[in-house]
Amino acid sequence: METTLVRSIYRDTEKFADKDVKVSGWIRTIRDSKSFGFIELNDGTFFKNIQIVFEDKLDNFKEISKLPISSSLEVEGKLTVTPNAKQPFEIKASKISIEGKSSSDYPLQKKRHSLEYLRTIAHLRPRSNTFSAVFRVRSLAAYAVHKFFQDRDFVYAQTPLITGSDCEGAGEMFKVTTFDLNNVPKKEDGSVDYSKDFFGKETNLTVSGQLSAETMALAFRNVYTFGPTFRAEDSNTSRHAAEFWMIEPEMAFADLNDYMDTAEELVKYIIKYVMDNAPEEMKFFNSFIDKGLFDRLNNVVNSSFGRITYTEAVDILLKSGAKFEYPVKWGIDLQTEHERYLTEKVYGKPIFVTDYPKDIKAFYMRANNDGKTVAAADLLVPGIGEIVGGSQREERYDILEKRIEELGLNKEDYWWYLELRKYGETKHSGFGLGFERIIMYITGMSNIRDVIPFPRTTGSAEF
Amino acid sequence: METTLVRSIYRDTEKFADKDVKVSGWIRTIRDSKSFGFIELNDGTFFKNIQIVFEDKLDNFKEISKLPISSSLEVEGKLTVTPNAKQPFEIKASKISIEGKSSSDYPLQKKRHSLEYLRTIAHLRPRSNTFSAVFRVRSLAAYAVHKFFQDRDFVYAQTPLITGSDCEGAGEMFKVTTFDLNNVPKKEDGSVDYSKDFFGKETNLTVSGQLSAETMALAFRNVYTFGPTFRAEDSNTSRHAAEFWMIEPEMAFADLNDYMDTAEELVKYIIKYVMDNAPEEMKFFNSFIDKGLFDRLNNVVNSSFGRITYTEAVDILLKSGAKFEYPVKWGIDLQTEHERYLTEKVYGKPIFVTDYPKDIKAFYMRANNDGKTVAAADLLVPGIGEIVGGSQREERYDILEKRIEELGLNKEDYWWYLELRKYGETKHSGFGLGFERIIMYITGMSNIRDVIPFPRTTGSAEF
């Protein structure tokens, strides 16, 4: 008999009702009395378990009854709809084969475990309700990103991770090398001889695919990256990981407003896609992780995002009379407390803050005519603050070159980036969305270590 | 007026016929006579250009006429269908605005350039026909991979790139470090003190996400990875890159035949998806890159893939009387010449070769009862040989443990991998498909450097 997936039985119960089916999966709970027992079996394809009823007429009734949880089984039997019971249906087992008997010291016993403990068994935690829900949502959200852009004919640009240059001219990076660190080749003057390294020069892990994506946008018009990026920042917080995924769209013939339109659409699309395609998981998060989740997400999906300038934002904060840990004045980088105040207390919905002071933004952002600000915009959402950052890019050769020089960046590193401004420059814009940040937002999980299957953080690269 | 994408005009010409439209894009060619001129404009969204006719009644006629190619324009005018001309329609410009005037030393002039030269201008080559086609196909193929698996409810597992362990117990890896290489911290005995490094231990870039994917498969049943992997192999060939993308599905409750069924379906799906969604690009490849392309791809899509054992394959090769550079005998790893002989000369279609000698395969592959072979299978396709490798995984704790010891691997590194065999072991299988390899196969491009936007190879990490 063909194996049926539990997802199919939940999604199309009628088709299987009163029919013999075969399922396979892992025991989540098992209880028995003398002559019969119940198993909650999870087959991995669906958030919910399926109930198996087994009786002592089975040859191996005793052996089954004593199985530790997480043992894997193959079960045949009739699917019976149970409209008056807690579960919608159950399988009356006619045959149960043991595929793999688990050990009784299985670390994921039924009792509630702390998230901290579960991180120490990252190879098993996807079998818990919480992480089963998180990682399925992560998968669906990733697909939503691709579907959003591909439906709009954006080209997916897989930009390199190993890089000889440093996008932001800042950001602490990981070195990539094949040197024997016990014996690093040196030049006569005692400095490292990178010409002997694998790539013949110093290389790092990228902090952003943006500059590469811009080269693609100036050919394909609309492109996006979606891949891993790295920060070697020594910050042990609940929001920083050394390895995380970023989505970085770039659009030619697009200005700051076009970027904001696209980002607003994208954020709403991802949330809606996940809510539509993982209703069981989302209900779980709303019940057990964050009771305000649905309200918050529905508010985002149904709002028209606000747009104010940085200068207006600073005025509002100054006039608010609110007490902040970091004092507000024109020129500061907005802190999370300021961002949240604006989006939560003042607007009660997501807002874009635009036209930041140039001194707190990256060199490639387009200078405004006022000489003080750049055409940048951050998207702030209730609950966390900044979730998207982006800008119109400086497309004017002279101004970009001057900015690179002003900031003391090495112009030779950017020869190809500058050439994009020499050969067919167009206005263009782009943004970055931290994938883990939106997963945290959608699930209500508050630590980035709990939305990445095997997180890499300061001092930790386990599994 | 709203800007219309050239893709929309090609796909839905009727809607725009005889209407005023606005398009923007880059000049691919321009020619003029005294009173009128023609521009082939490419807007990035479509492989083909759109023809613009401009006349001297435009104020800036002279300026337009002298524009270097790759300059960017905004054009308004009436879309006129031209059934008797080479191009299906043209725009009679009523207004042309210059967005960015290119420099006349634009390196991508109309003449044919060598692929080698184009690699030196990787920031501009996506604007050429060849690379426009390659990278759009790459994008569509990537989406096909996601769509294939998501339509089948596989969970996308984003496995870590920075790793403390080495999947295959072999493979040359890149080190990841934040050490100052001028001054590497040493222990008292003079060896490197990795406890002082960012992660508190030695870390590398992964060569495979498989082991992590297995942990996910034993929770979600069906999962796939799709992400970058790395090899620090010093091999300067047309088929090796230091950074490339891999697709690695893992399926619980699946044996070797299930893997082969899925891999066959996947390969056919990707090819069909690209042929359906990039007909212009594919026609270009079939005409200009590889005239046998369509025949080869159609043969793959329409064949039922063969399945033979390694032992049968060796027999066939021995009996063939063919001369090979590498002599054939039972126990050798099949070389590309052997693989191609089998799939091209003997079968004339893709074949799986199964049950390889255990000594030439990885430790995690499931031991067959004969004591000599493992439940592995490689997919060989006409034109290149191996394109997919996979196996049933060893799910028996004792046998796996023994194999790890036999091969002298460090058992402590695999504690969590072994535990998957202790807690709810099931038969499971998986495979790896090198993404660049299938892009080369679909496009007919013969060098891996030409299917990656910014390739990283021995001695080269430019851009």
Short mmCIF file of N, CA and C in Angstrom, two decimals, chain A residues 296 299-300 340 343-344 348-351 380-385 441:
data_model
loop_
_atom_site.label_atom_id
_atom_site.label_comp_id
_atom_site.label_asym_id
_atom_site.label_seq_id
_atom_site.Cartn_x
_atom_site.Cartn_y
_atom_site.Cartn_z
N ARG A 296 -1.00 42.55 15.70
CA ARG A 296 0.13 43.28 15.18
C ARG A 296 0.30 43.04 13.68
N ASN A 299 -2.52 44.50 11.58
CA ASN A 299 -2.34 45.94 11.49
C ASN A 299 -1.35 46.31 10.38
N VAL A 300 -0.27 45.54 10.28
CA VAL A 300 0.72 45.81 9.23
C VAL A 300 0.11 45.58 7.85
N ARG A 340 10.62 52.97 17.89
CA ARG A 340 9.39 52.35 18.40
C ARG A 340 8.38 53.41 18.86
N THR A 343 6.68 54.70 15.61
CA THR A 343 5.78 53.78 14.91
C THR A 343 4.66 53.28 15.81
N GLU A 344 4.93 53.16 17.12
CA GLU A 344 3.90 52.63 18.03
C GLU A 344 3.02 53.73 18.62
N GLY A 348 1.06 54.38 15.23
CA GLY A 348 0.29 53.14 15.40
C GLY A 348 0.26 52.27 14.16
N LYS A 349 1.25 52.42 13.34
CA LYS A 349 1.36 51.60 12.12
C LYS A 349 2.78 51.75 11.58
N PRO A 350 3.15 50.94 10.59
CA PRO A 350 4.50 51.07 10.03
C PRO A 350 4.69 52.42 9.36
N ILE A 351 5.89 52.98 9.50
CA ILE A 351 6.22 54.22 8.79
C ILE A 351 7.62 54.14 8.19
N LEU A 380 10.12 51.43 9.70
CA LEU A 380 9.97 51.10 11.13
C LEU A 380 8.61 50.42 11.34
N VAL A 381 8.62 49.35 12.10
CA VAL A 381 7.34 48.67 12.38
C VAL A 381 7.12 48.54 13.89
N PRO A 382 5.84 48.60 14.29
CA PRO A 382 5.53 48.45 15.72
C PRO A 382 6.08 47.13 16.25
N GLY A 383 6.62 47.18 17.44
CA GLY A 383 7.10 45.96 18.06
C GLY A 383 8.61 45.83 18.02
N ILE A 384 9.24 46.28 16.94
CA ILE A 384 10.69 46.13 16.89
C ILE A 384 11.46 47.34 16.38
N GLY A 385 10.82 48.22 15.63
CA GLY A 385 11.57 49.33 15.06
C GLY A 385 11.98 49.02 13.64
N TYR A 441 9.66 38.69 13.54
CA TYR A 441 8.46 39.53 13.58
C TYR A 441 7.20 38.71 13.34
#
